[in-house]
XYZ file of C-alpha atoms in Angstrom:
285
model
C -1.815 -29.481 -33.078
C -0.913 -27.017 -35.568
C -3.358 -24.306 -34.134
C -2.551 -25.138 -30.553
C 0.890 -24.030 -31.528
C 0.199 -20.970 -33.800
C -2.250 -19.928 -30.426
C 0.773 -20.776 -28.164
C 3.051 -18.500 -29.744
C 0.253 -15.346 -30.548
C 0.201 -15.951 -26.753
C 3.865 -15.311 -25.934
C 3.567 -12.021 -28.607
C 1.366 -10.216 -26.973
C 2.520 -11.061 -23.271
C 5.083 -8.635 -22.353
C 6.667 -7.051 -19.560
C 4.162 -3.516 -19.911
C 1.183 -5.990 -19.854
C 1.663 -7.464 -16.975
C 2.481 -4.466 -14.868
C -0.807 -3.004 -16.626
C -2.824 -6.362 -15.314
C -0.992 -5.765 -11.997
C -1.891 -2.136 -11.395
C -5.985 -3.240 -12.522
C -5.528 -5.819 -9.886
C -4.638 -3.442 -7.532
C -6.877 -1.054 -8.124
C -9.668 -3.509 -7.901
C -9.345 -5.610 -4.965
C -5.705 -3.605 -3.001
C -2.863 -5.700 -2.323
C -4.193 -8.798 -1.053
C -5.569 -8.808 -4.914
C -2.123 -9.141 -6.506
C -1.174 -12.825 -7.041
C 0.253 -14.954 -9.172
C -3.092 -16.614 -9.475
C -4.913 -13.897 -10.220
C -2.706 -12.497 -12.744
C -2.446 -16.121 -14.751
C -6.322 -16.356 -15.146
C -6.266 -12.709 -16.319
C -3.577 -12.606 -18.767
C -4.479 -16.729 -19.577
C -0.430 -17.528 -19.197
C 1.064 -20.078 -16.739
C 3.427 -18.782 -13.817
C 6.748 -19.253 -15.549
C 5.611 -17.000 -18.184
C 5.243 -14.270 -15.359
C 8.333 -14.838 -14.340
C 10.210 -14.875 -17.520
C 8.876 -11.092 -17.265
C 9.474 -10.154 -13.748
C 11.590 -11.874 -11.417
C 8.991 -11.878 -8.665
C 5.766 -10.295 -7.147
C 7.987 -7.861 -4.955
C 9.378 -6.406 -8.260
C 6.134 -6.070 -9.965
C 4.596 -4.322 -7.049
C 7.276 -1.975 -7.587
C 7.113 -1.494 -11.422
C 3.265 -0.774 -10.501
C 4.383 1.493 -8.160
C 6.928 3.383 -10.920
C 4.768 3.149 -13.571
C 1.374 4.948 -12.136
C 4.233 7.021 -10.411
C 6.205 7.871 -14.011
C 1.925 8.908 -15.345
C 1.384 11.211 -12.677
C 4.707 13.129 -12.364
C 6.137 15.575 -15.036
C 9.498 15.125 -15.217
C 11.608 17.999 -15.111
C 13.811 18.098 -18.218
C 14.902 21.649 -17.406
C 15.244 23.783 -14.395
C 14.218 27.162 -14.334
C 18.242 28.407 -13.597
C 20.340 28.703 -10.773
C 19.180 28.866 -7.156
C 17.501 32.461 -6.607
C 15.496 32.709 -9.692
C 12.206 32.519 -10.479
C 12.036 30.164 -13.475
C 13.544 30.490 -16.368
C 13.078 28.976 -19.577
C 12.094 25.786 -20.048
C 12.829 23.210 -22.429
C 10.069 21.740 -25.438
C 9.110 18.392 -24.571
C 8.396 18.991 -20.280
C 5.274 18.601 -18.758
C 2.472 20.820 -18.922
C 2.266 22.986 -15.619
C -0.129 24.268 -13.537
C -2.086 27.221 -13.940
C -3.401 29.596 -11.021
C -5.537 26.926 -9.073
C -2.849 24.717 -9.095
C -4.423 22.705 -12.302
C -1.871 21.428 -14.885
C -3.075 20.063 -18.742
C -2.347 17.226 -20.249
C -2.836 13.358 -18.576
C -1.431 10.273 -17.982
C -3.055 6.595 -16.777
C -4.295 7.830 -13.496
C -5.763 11.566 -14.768
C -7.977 13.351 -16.701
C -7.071 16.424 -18.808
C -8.155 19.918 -16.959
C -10.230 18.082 -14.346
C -7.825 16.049 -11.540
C -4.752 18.504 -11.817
C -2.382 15.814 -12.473
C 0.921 17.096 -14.407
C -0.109 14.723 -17.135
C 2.323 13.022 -19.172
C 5.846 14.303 -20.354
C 5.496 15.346 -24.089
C 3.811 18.612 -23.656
C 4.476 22.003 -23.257
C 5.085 24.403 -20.043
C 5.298 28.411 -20.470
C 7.932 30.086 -20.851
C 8.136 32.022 -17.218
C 6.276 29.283 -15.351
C 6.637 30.124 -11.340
C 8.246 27.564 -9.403
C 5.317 27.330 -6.942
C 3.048 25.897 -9.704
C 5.668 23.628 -10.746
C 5.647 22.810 -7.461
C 1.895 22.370 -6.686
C 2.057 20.252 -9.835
C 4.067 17.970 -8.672
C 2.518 17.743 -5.454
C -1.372 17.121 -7.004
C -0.350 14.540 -9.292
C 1.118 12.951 -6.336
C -2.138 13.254 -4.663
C -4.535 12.472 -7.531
C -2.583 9.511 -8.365
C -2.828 8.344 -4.429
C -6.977 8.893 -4.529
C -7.236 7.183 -7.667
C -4.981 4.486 -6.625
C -5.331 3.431 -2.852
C -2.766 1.171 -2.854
C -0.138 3.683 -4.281
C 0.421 5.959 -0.625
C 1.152 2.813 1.417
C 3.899 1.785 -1.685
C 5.331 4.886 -1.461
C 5.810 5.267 2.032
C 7.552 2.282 1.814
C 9.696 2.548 -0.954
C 10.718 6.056 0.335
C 11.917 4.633 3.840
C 13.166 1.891 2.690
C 14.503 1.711 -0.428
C 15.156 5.796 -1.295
C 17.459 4.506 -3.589
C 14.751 2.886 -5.567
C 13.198 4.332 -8.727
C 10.513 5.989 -7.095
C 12.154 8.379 -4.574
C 14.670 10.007 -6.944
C 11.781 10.924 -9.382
C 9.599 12.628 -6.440
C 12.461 14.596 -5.284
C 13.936 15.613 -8.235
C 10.468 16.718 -9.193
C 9.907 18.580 -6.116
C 14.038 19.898 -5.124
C 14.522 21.644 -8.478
C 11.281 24.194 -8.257
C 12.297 24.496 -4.390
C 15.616 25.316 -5.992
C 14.635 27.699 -8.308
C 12.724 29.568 -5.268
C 15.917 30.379 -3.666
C 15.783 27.995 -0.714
C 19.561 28.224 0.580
C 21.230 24.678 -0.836
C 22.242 23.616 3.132
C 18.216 23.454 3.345
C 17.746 21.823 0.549
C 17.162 18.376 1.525
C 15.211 19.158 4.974
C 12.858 21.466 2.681
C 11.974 19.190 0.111
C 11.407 16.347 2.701
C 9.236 18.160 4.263
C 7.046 18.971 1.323
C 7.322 15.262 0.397
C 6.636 13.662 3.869
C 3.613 16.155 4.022
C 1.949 15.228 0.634
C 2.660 11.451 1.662
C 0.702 12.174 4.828
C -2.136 13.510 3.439
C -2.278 11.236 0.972
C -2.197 8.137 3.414
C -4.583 9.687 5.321
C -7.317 9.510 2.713
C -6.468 6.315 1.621
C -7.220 4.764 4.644
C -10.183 6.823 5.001
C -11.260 5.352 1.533
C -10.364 1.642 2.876
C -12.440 2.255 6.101
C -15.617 2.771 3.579
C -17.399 -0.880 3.100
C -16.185 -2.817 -0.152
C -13.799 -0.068 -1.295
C -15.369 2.545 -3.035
C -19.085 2.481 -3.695
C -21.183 5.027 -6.070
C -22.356 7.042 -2.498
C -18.861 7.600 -1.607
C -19.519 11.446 -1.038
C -22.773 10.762 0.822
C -20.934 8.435 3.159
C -18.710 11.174 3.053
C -21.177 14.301 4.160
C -22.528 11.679 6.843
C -19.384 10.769 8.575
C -18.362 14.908 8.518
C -21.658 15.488 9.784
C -21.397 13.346 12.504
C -18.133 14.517 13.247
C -19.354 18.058 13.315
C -22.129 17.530 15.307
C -20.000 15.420 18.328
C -17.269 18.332 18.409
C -20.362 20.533 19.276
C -21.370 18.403 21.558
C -18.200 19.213 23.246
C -18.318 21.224 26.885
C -17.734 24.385 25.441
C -15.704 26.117 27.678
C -13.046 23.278 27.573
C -13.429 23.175 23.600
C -14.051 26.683 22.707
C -11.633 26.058 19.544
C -13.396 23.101 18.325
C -16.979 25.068 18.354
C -15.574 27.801 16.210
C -14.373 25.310 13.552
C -17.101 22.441 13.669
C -19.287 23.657 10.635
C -15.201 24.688 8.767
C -14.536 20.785 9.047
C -18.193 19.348 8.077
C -17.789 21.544 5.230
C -14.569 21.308 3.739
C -13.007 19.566 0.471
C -10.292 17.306 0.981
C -8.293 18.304 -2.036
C -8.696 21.894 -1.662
C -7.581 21.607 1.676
C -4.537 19.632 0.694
C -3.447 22.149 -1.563
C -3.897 24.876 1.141
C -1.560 23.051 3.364
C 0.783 23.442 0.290
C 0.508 26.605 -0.051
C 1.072 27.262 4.011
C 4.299 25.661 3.205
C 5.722 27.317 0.228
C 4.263 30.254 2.177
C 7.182 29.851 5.052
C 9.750 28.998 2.301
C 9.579 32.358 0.733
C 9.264 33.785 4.184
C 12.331 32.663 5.528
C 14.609 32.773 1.640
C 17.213 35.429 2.549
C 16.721 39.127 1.194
């Protein structure tokens, strides 16, 4: 009886709020929403459903503490902005996030990166230059958004949905702070500032829910031959838009062997850069 009770309450120590959004998001990852219940997470954390609840009031709010917390990984937060609208960056204040460098790359990690390889922002405690250009700030941003999506392919559909409908939510806020400032700080005229930075957000949410379905679509998830089922399907692709009468889809013969041969992230970042490329364009002189 005695150890029953000393187990009972090493138990209740070590089950906490952080754990079970932790359990939650490995749930997730694992087996996509259907895999989140209250079942599932009371064999894996070996706690009945009351002590769940004691933590989180129900499995809508975990979902979006899941959502927040891979969210809060991937994003730098933007202690300081680089100065007033029309400058280029200023200095920035010890403690932000590591930024990107020329590709786009940022140091650092959080749950859902690695250091120098996905080109997440990485977690908040590092450091960012002193003259860092608001494009890579914003490119930062905008790949840590899209790592964190490929890593996690429950996180586009999440944020799609916290973003229409609940933009007051913890989520939005942090994604357009992150993104608005560096727009800012490239002189975007402030009556633009909300259309701009929506569309830089509703364009990485795109692309991101575009290849999370297209992971879904592969059979049970994500297998070790991802990028052969990958080349395949591309190659297959290719090879039908040849097949295409050629004089009604001169367009699509030109570009066949660009699409079989492109890299999804490379690509997304291009369509960044097409954007950021009009927003200078049009800043007034």
């Amino acid at each position: 009886m005695v150890m029953r009770t000393r187990q009972s309450q090493r138990r209740r120590q070590v089950l906490s709020r952080e754990r079970i959004v932790e359990t939650a998001i490995e749930l997730l990852d694992a087996g996509g929403e259907g895999a989140l219940t209250v079942r599932a997470l009371t064999e894996r954390l070996s706690t009945g459903a009351g002590a769940i609840y004691h933590h989180v009031g129900n499995m809508n709010e975990l979902g979006q503490a899941a959502t927040e917390t891979v969210i809060a990984d991937a994003l730098p937060w933007p202690v300081a902005s680089g100065g007033g609208a029309g400058e280029s960056g200023g200095a920035e204040e010890a403690g932000e996030t590591g930024g990107a460098g020329e590709s786009g790359k940022a140091e650092g990690s959080g749950r859902a990166g690695k250091a120098g390889e996905s080109g997440r922002a990485g977690e908040v405690g590092g450091s960012r230059g002193p003259r860092e250009r608001p494009e890579d700030r914003i490119r930062a941003v905008a790949l840590g958004l899209y790592d964190a999506a490929t890593e996690h392919s429950w996180l586009a559909s999440r944020l799609a949905a916290q973003l229409t409908r609940e933009p007051w939510g913890a989520v939005t806020p942090r994604i357009f702070e992150s993104m608005g400032r560096p727009l800012r700080d490239l002189g975007v005229p402030r009556g633009d500032w909300f259309t701009t930075t929506s569309t830089l957000v509703h364009y990485v949410l795109g692309a991101t829910s575009q290849n999370a379905q297209a992971a879904d679509d592969v059979p049970g998830g994500a297998p070790p031959d991802t990028e052969e089922v990958r080349a395949a399907f591309l190659d297959t692709a290719s090879r039908a838009w040849r097949d295409l009468d050629p004089e009604e889809y001169p367009f699509l013969h030109d570009i066949a062997d660009q699409m079989r041969a492109h890299e999804d992230r490379a690509q997304f970042l291009a369509g960044i850069d097409l954007i950021l490329a009009g927003v200078t364009a049009s800043r007034p002189r």
